[in-house]
mmCIF file of C-alpha atoms in Angstrom:
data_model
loop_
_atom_site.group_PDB
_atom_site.id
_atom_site.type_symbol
_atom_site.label_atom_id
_atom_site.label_comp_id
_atom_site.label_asym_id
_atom_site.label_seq_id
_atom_site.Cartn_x
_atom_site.Cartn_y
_atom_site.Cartn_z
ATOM 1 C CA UNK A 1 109.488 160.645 44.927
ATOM 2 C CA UNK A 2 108.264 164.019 45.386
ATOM 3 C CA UNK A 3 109.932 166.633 47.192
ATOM 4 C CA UNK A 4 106.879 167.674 50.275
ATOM 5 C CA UNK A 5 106.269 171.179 50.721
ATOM 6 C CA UNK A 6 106.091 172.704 53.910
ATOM 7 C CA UNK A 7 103.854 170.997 55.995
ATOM 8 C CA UNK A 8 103.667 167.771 54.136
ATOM 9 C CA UNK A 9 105.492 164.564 55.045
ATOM 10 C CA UNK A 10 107.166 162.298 52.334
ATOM 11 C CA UNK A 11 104.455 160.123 50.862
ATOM 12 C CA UNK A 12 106.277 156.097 51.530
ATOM 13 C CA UNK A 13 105.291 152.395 49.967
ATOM 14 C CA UNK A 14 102.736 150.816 51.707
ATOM 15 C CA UNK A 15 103.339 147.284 52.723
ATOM 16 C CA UNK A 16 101.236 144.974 53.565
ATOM 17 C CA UNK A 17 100.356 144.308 57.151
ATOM 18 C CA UNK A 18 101.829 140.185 56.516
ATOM 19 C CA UNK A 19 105.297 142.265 55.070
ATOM 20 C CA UNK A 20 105.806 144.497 58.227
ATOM 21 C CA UNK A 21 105.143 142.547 61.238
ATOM 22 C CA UNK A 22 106.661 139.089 60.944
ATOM 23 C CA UNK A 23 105.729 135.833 60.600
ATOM 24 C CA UNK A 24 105.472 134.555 64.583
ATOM 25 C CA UNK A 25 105.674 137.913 66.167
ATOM 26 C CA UNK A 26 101.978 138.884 66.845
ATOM 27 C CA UNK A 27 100.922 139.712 70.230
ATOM 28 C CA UNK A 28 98.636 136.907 70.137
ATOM 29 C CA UNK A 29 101.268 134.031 68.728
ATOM 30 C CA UNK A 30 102.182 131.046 70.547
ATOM 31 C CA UNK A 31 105.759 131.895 70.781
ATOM 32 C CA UNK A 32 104.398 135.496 72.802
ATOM 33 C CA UNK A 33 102.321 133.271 75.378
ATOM 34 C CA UNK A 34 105.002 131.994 77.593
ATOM 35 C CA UNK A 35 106.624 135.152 77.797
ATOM 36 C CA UNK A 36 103.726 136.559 79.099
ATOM 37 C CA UNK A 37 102.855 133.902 81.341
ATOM 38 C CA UNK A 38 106.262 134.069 82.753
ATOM 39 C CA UNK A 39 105.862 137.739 83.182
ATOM 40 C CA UNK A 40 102.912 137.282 84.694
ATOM 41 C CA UNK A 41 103.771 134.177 87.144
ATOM 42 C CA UNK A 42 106.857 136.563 88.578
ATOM 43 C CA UNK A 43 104.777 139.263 89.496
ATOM 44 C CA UNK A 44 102.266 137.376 90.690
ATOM 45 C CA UNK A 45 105.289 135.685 93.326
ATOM 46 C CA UNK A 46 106.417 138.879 93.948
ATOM 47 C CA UNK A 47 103.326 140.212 94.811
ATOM 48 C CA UNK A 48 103.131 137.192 97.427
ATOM 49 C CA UNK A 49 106.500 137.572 98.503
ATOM 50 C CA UNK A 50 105.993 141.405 99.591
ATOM 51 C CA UNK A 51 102.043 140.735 101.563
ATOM 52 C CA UNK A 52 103.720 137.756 103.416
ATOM 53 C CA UNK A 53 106.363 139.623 104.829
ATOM 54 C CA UNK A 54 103.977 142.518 105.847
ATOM 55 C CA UNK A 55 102.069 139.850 107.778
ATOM 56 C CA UNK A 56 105.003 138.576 109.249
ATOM 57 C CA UNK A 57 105.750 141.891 110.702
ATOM 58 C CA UNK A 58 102.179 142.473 112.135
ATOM 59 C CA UNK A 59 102.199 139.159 113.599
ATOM 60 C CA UNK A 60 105.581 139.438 115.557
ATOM 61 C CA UNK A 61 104.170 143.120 116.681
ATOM 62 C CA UNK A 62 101.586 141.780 118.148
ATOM 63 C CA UNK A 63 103.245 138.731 119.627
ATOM 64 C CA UNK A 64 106.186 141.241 121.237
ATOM 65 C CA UNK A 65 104.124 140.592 124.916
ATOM 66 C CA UNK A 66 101.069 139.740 126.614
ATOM 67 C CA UNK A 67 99.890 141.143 129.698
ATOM 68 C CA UNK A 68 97.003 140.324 132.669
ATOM 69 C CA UNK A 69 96.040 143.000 134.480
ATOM 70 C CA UNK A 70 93.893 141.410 137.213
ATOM 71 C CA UNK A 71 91.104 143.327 139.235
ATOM 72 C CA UNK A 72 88.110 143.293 141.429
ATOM 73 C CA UNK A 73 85.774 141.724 139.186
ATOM 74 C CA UNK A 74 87.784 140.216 136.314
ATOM 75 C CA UNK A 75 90.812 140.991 133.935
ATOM 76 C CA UNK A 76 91.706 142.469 130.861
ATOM 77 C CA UNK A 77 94.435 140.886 128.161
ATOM 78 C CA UNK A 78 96.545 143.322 126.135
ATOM 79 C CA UNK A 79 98.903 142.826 123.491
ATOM 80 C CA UNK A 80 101.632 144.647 123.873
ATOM 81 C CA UNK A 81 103.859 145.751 120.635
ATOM 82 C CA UNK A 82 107.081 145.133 120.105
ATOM 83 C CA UNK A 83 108.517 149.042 120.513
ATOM 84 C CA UNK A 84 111.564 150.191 123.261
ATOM 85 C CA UNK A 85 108.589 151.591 125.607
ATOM 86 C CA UNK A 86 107.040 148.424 125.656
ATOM 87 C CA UNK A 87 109.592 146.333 126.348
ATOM 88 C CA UNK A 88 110.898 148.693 129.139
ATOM 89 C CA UNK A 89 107.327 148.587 130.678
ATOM 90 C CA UNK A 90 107.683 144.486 130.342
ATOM 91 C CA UNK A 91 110.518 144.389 132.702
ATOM 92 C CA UNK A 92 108.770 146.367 135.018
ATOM 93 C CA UNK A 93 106.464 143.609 135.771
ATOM 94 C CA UNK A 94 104.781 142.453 138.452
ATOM 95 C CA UNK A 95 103.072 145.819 139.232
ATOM 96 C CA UNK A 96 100.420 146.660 141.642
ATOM 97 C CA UNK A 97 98.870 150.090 140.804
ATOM 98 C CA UNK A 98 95.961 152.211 141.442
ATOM 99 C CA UNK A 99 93.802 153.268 138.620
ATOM 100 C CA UNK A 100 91.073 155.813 138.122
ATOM 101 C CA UNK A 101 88.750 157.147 135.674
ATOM 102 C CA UNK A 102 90.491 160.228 133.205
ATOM 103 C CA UNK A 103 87.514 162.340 131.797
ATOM 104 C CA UNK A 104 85.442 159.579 131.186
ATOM 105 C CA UNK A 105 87.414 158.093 128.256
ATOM 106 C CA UNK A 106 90.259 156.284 129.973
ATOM 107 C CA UNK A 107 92.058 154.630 132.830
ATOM 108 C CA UNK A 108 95.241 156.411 134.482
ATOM 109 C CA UNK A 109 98.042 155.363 136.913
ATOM 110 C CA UNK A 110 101.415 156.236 137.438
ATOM 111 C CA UNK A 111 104.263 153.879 136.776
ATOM 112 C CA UNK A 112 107.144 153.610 139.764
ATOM 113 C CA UNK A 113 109.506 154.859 136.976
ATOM 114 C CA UNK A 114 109.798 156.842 133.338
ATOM 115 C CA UNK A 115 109.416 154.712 130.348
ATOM 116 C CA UNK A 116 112.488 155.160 128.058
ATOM 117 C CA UNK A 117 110.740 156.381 124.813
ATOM 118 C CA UNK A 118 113.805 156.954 122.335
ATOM 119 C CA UNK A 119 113.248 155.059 119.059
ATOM 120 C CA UNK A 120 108.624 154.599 119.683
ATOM 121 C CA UNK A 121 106.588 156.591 118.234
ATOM 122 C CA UNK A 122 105.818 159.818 120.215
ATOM 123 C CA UNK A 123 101.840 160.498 119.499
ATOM 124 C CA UNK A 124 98.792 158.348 117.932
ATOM 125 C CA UNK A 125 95.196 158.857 118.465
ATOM 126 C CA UNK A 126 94.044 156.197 120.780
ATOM 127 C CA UNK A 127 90.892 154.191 119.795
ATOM 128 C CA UNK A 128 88.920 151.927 122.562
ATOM 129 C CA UNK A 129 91.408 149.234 123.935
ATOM 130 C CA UNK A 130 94.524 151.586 122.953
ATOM 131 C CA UNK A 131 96.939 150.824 125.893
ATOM 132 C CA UNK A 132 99.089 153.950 126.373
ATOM 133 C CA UNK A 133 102.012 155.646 127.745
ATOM 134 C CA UNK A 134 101.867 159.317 128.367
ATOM 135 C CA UNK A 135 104.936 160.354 128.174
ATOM 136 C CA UNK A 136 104.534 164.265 130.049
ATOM 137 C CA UNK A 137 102.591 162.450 132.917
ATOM 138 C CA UNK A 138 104.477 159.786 133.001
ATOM 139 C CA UNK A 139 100.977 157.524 133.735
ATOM 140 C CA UNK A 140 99.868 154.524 131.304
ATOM 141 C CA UNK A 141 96.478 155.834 130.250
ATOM 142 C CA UNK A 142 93.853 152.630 128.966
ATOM 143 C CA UNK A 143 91.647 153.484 126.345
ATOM 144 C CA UNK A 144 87.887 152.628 127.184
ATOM 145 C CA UNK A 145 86.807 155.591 124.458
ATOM 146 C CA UNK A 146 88.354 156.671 121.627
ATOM 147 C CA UNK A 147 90.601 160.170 121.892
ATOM 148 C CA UNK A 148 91.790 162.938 119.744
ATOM 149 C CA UNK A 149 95.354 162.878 118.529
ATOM 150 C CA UNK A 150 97.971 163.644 121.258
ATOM 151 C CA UNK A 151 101.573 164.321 121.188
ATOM 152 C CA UNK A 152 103.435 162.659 124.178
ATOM 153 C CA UNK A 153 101.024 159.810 123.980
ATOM 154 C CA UNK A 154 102.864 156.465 123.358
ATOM 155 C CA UNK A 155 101.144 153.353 122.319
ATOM 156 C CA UNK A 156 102.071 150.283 123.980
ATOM 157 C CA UNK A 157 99.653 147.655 122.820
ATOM 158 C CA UNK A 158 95.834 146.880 122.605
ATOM 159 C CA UNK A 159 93.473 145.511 124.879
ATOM 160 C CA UNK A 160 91.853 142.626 123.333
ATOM 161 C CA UNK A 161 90.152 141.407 126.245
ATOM 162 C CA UNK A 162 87.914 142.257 129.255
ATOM 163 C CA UNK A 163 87.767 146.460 128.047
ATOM 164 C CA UNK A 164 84.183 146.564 129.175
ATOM 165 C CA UNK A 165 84.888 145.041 132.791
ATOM 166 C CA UNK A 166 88.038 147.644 133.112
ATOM 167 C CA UNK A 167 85.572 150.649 131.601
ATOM 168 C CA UNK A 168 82.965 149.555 134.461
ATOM 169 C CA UNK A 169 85.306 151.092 136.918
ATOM 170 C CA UNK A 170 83.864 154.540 138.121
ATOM 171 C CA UNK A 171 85.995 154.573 141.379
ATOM 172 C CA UNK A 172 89.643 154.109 142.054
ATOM 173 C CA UNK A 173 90.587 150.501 142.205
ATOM 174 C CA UNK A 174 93.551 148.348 142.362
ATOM 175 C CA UNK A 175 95.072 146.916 139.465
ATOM 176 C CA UNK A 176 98.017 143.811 139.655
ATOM 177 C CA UNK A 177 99.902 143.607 136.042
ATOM 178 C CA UNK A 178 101.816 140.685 134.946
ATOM 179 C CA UNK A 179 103.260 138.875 132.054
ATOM 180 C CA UNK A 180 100.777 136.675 130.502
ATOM 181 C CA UNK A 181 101.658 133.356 128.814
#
Protein backbone atom coordinates (compact mmCIF):
# COMPACT_ATOMS: atom_id res chain seq x y z
CA UNK A 1 0.00 0.00 0.00
CA UNK A 2 1.03 3.41 -0.64
CA UNK A 3 2.01 5.81 1.85
CA UNK A 4 -0.91 9.10 1.11
CA UNK A 5 0.48 12.40 0.98
CA UNK A 6 -0.95 15.15 2.68
CA UNK A 7 -4.36 15.44 1.96
CA UNK A 8 -4.98 12.01 0.65
CA UNK A 9 -6.59 9.15 2.56
CA UNK A 10 -5.24 5.49 2.33
CA UNK A 11 -6.67 3.96 -0.81
CA UNK A 12 -8.58 0.31 0.94
CA UNK A 13 -10.03 -3.11 -0.88
CA UNK A 14 -13.28 -2.76 -2.06
CA UNK A 15 -15.70 -5.42 -1.10
CA UNK A 16 -18.53 -6.23 -2.44
CA UNK A 17 -21.79 -4.87 -1.16
CA UNK A 18 -23.01 -9.06 -0.44
CA UNK A 19 -19.27 -9.18 1.67
CA UNK A 20 -19.96 -6.09 3.95
CA UNK A 21 -23.44 -6.12 5.04
CA UNK A 22 -24.50 -9.63 6.01
CA UNK A 23 -26.52 -12.15 4.94
CA UNK A 24 -30.11 -11.33 6.94
CA UNK A 25 -29.22 -7.91 8.11
CA UNK A 26 -30.81 -5.54 5.48
CA UNK A 27 -33.17 -2.98 6.55
CA UNK A 28 -35.72 -4.55 4.52
CA UNK A 29 -35.17 -8.46 5.80
CA UNK A 30 -37.70 -10.42 7.48
CA UNK A 31 -35.77 -10.83 10.59
CA UNK A 32 -35.75 -6.49 10.73
CA UNK A 33 -39.72 -6.46 10.40
CA UNK A 34 -40.77 -7.43 13.82
CA UNK A 35 -38.39 -5.29 15.38
CA UNK A 36 -39.81 -2.55 13.77
CA UNK A 37 -43.25 -3.44 14.24
CA UNK A 38 -42.59 -3.83 17.85
CA UNK A 39 -41.00 -0.47 17.88
CA UNK A 40 -43.64 0.84 16.29
CA UNK A 41 -46.69 -0.92 18.28
CA UNK A 42 -44.95 0.64 21.72
CA UNK A 43 -45.00 3.99 20.61
CA UNK A 44 -48.02 3.83 19.15
CA UNK A 45 -49.43 2.59 23.08
CA UNK A 46 -47.55 5.12 24.47
CA UNK A 47 -48.80 7.66 22.45
CA UNK A 48 -52.39 6.41 23.67
CA UNK A 49 -51.40 6.06 27.07
CA UNK A 50 -50.22 9.88 27.39
CA UNK A 51 -53.75 11.57 25.23
CA UNK A 52 -55.95 9.37 27.56
CA UNK A 53 -54.68 10.64 30.60
CA UNK A 54 -54.83 14.30 29.31
CA UNK A 55 -58.53 13.62 28.74
CA UNK A 56 -58.94 12.23 31.95
CA UNK A 57 -57.74 15.36 33.49
CA UNK A 58 -60.02 17.71 31.38
CA UNK A 59 -62.89 15.62 32.12
CA UNK A 60 -62.56 15.58 36.02
CA UNK A 61 -61.90 19.60 35.62
CA UNK A 62 -64.83 20.04 34.27
CA UNK A 63 -66.83 17.62 36.37
CA UNK A 64 -65.20 19.41 39.79
CA UNK A 65 -69.04 21.23 40.15
CA UNK A 66 -72.07 22.34 38.56
CA UNK A 67 -73.95 25.28 39.38
CA UNK A 68 -77.77 26.93 38.66
CA UNK A 69 -77.95 30.28 38.98
CA UNK A 70 -81.70 30.93 38.70
CA UNK A 71 -83.28 34.38 37.61
CA UNK A 72 -86.17 36.36 36.38
CA UNK A 73 -86.56 34.85 33.14
CA UNK A 74 -84.51 31.63 33.12
CA UNK A 75 -81.06 30.17 34.30
CA UNK A 76 -77.70 29.70 33.34
CA UNK A 77 -75.49 26.25 34.01
CA UNK A 78 -71.77 26.62 34.69
CA UNK A 79 -69.15 24.22 35.12
CA UNK A 80 -67.16 24.96 37.64
CA UNK A 81 -63.29 23.66 37.68
CA UNK A 82 -61.82 21.81 40.02
CA UNK A 83 -59.25 24.72 41.56
CA UNK A 84 -59.12 25.87 45.67
CA UNK A 85 -61.30 29.09 44.59
CA UNK A 86 -63.82 27.03 43.23
CA UNK A 87 -64.32 24.74 45.66
CA UNK A 88 -64.33 27.50 48.39
CA UNK A 89 -67.07 29.32 46.32
CA UNK A 90 -68.99 25.67 46.28
CA UNK A 91 -69.39 25.68 49.95
CA UNK A 92 -70.67 28.95 49.89
CA UNK A 93 -73.79 27.80 48.32
CA UNK A 94 -77.05 28.63 48.41
CA UNK A 95 -76.47 32.34 47.55
CA UNK A 96 -78.86 35.02 46.76
CA UNK A 97 -77.04 38.01 45.12
CA UNK A 98 -77.60 41.04 43.16
CA UNK A 99 -76.03 41.38 39.82
CA UNK A 100 -75.49 44.19 37.37
CA UNK A 101 -74.09 44.99 34.12
CA UNK A 102 -69.86 45.82 34.26
CA UNK A 103 -69.04 47.95 31.08
CA UNK A 104 -71.11 46.11 28.94
CA UNK A 105 -69.03 42.89 28.85
CA UNK A 106 -69.95 41.20 32.11
CA UNK A 107 -72.05 40.50 35.15
CA UNK A 108 -70.75 41.62 38.77
CA UNK A 109 -71.75 40.89 42.42
CA UNK A 110 -70.10 40.70 45.52
CA UNK A 111 -69.69 37.48 47.42
CA UNK A 112 -70.60 37.61 51.47
CA UNK A 113 -66.90 36.59 51.88
CA UNK A 114 -63.14 36.49 50.13
CA UNK A 115 -62.44 33.52 48.06
CA UNK A 116 -59.22 31.81 49.31
CA UNK A 117 -57.08 31.95 46.07
CA UNK A 118 -53.66 30.26 47.21
CA UNK A 119 -52.71 27.42 44.84
CA UNK A 120 -55.49 28.90 41.37
CA UNK A 121 -54.29 30.59 38.94
CA UNK A 122 -54.18 34.41 39.53
CA UNK A 123 -55.10 36.01 35.87
CA UNK A 124 -56.61 34.57 32.40
CA UNK A 125 -58.31 36.46 29.76
CA UNK A 126 -61.94 35.70 30.03
CA UNK A 127 -63.81 34.68 26.81
CA UNK A 128 -67.89 34.73 26.67
CA UNK A 129 -69.23 32.27 29.41
CA UNK A 130 -65.82 32.71 31.50
CA UNK A 131 -67.19 32.57 35.12
CA UNK A 132 -64.79 34.63 37.27
CA UNK A 133 -63.46 35.65 40.51
CA UNK A 134 -61.89 39.01 40.87
CA UNK A 135 -59.78 38.73 43.32
CA UNK A 136 -59.06 42.94 44.18
CA UNK A 137 -62.94 43.39 44.14
CA UNK A 138 -63.65 40.59 45.66
CA UNK A 139 -67.01 40.24 43.11
CA UNK A 140 -67.52 37.06 40.72
CA UNK A 141 -67.59 38.82 37.38
CA UNK A 142 -69.69 36.50 34.38
CA UNK A 143 -68.39 36.78 31.11
CA UNK A 144 -71.16 37.74 28.46
CA UNK A 145 -68.09 39.33 26.12
CA UNK A 146 -64.82 38.42 25.83
CA UNK A 147 -62.02 40.65 27.95
CA UNK A 148 -58.44 41.57 27.81
CA UNK A 149 -56.02 39.75 30.06
CA UNK A 150 -56.29 40.72 33.78
CA UNK A 151 -54.24 40.01 36.73
CA UNK A 152 -56.40 39.35 39.90
CA UNK A 153 -58.96 37.73 37.71
CA UNK A 154 -59.58 34.06 38.76
CA UNK A 155 -61.39 31.61 36.65
CA UNK A 156 -63.86 29.51 38.25
CA UNK A 157 -65.63 27.65 35.52
CA UNK A 158 -67.64 28.22 32.22
CA UNK A 159 -71.05 28.92 31.52
CA UNK A 160 -72.34 26.39 29.21
CA UNK A 161 -75.81 27.28 29.42
CA UNK A 162 -78.42 30.10 29.30
CA UNK A 163 -75.28 33.07 28.64
CA UNK A 164 -77.63 34.89 26.33
CA UNK A 165 -80.67 35.02 28.90
CA UNK A 166 -78.00 36.24 31.77
CA UNK A 167 -76.37 38.88 28.98
CA UNK A 168 -80.14 40.15 28.41
CA UNK A 169 -79.92 41.73 31.78
CA UNK A 170 -79.46 45.60 31.39
CA UNK A 171 -80.73 46.37 34.99
CA UNK A 172 -79.81 45.04 38.36
CA UNK A 173 -81.52 41.81 39.11
CA UNK A 174 -81.51 39.09 41.56
CA UNK A 175 -79.62 36.08 41.13
CA UNK A 176 -80.17 32.60 43.56
CA UNK A 177 -76.94 30.16 43.06
CA UNK A 178 -76.96 26.60 43.92
CA UNK A 179 -75.33 23.32 43.42
CA UNK A 180 -76.62 21.65 40.42
CA UNK A 181 -76.93 17.85 40.08
Amino acid sequence: METPGRGQYPKLPQASLEDRIPAGSHACSSGQRPMMKHRLFTVFALLILVLSGFMASEAMAETAGKVRLTFEGGESIAVLDDTPASRDFLSMLPLNLKFRDYNGTEKISYLPGRLATQGSPSSCTPEAGAFTYYAPWGNLALFYRGFRHSDGLVPLGKIISGLDILAGHSESFAVRIEKAD
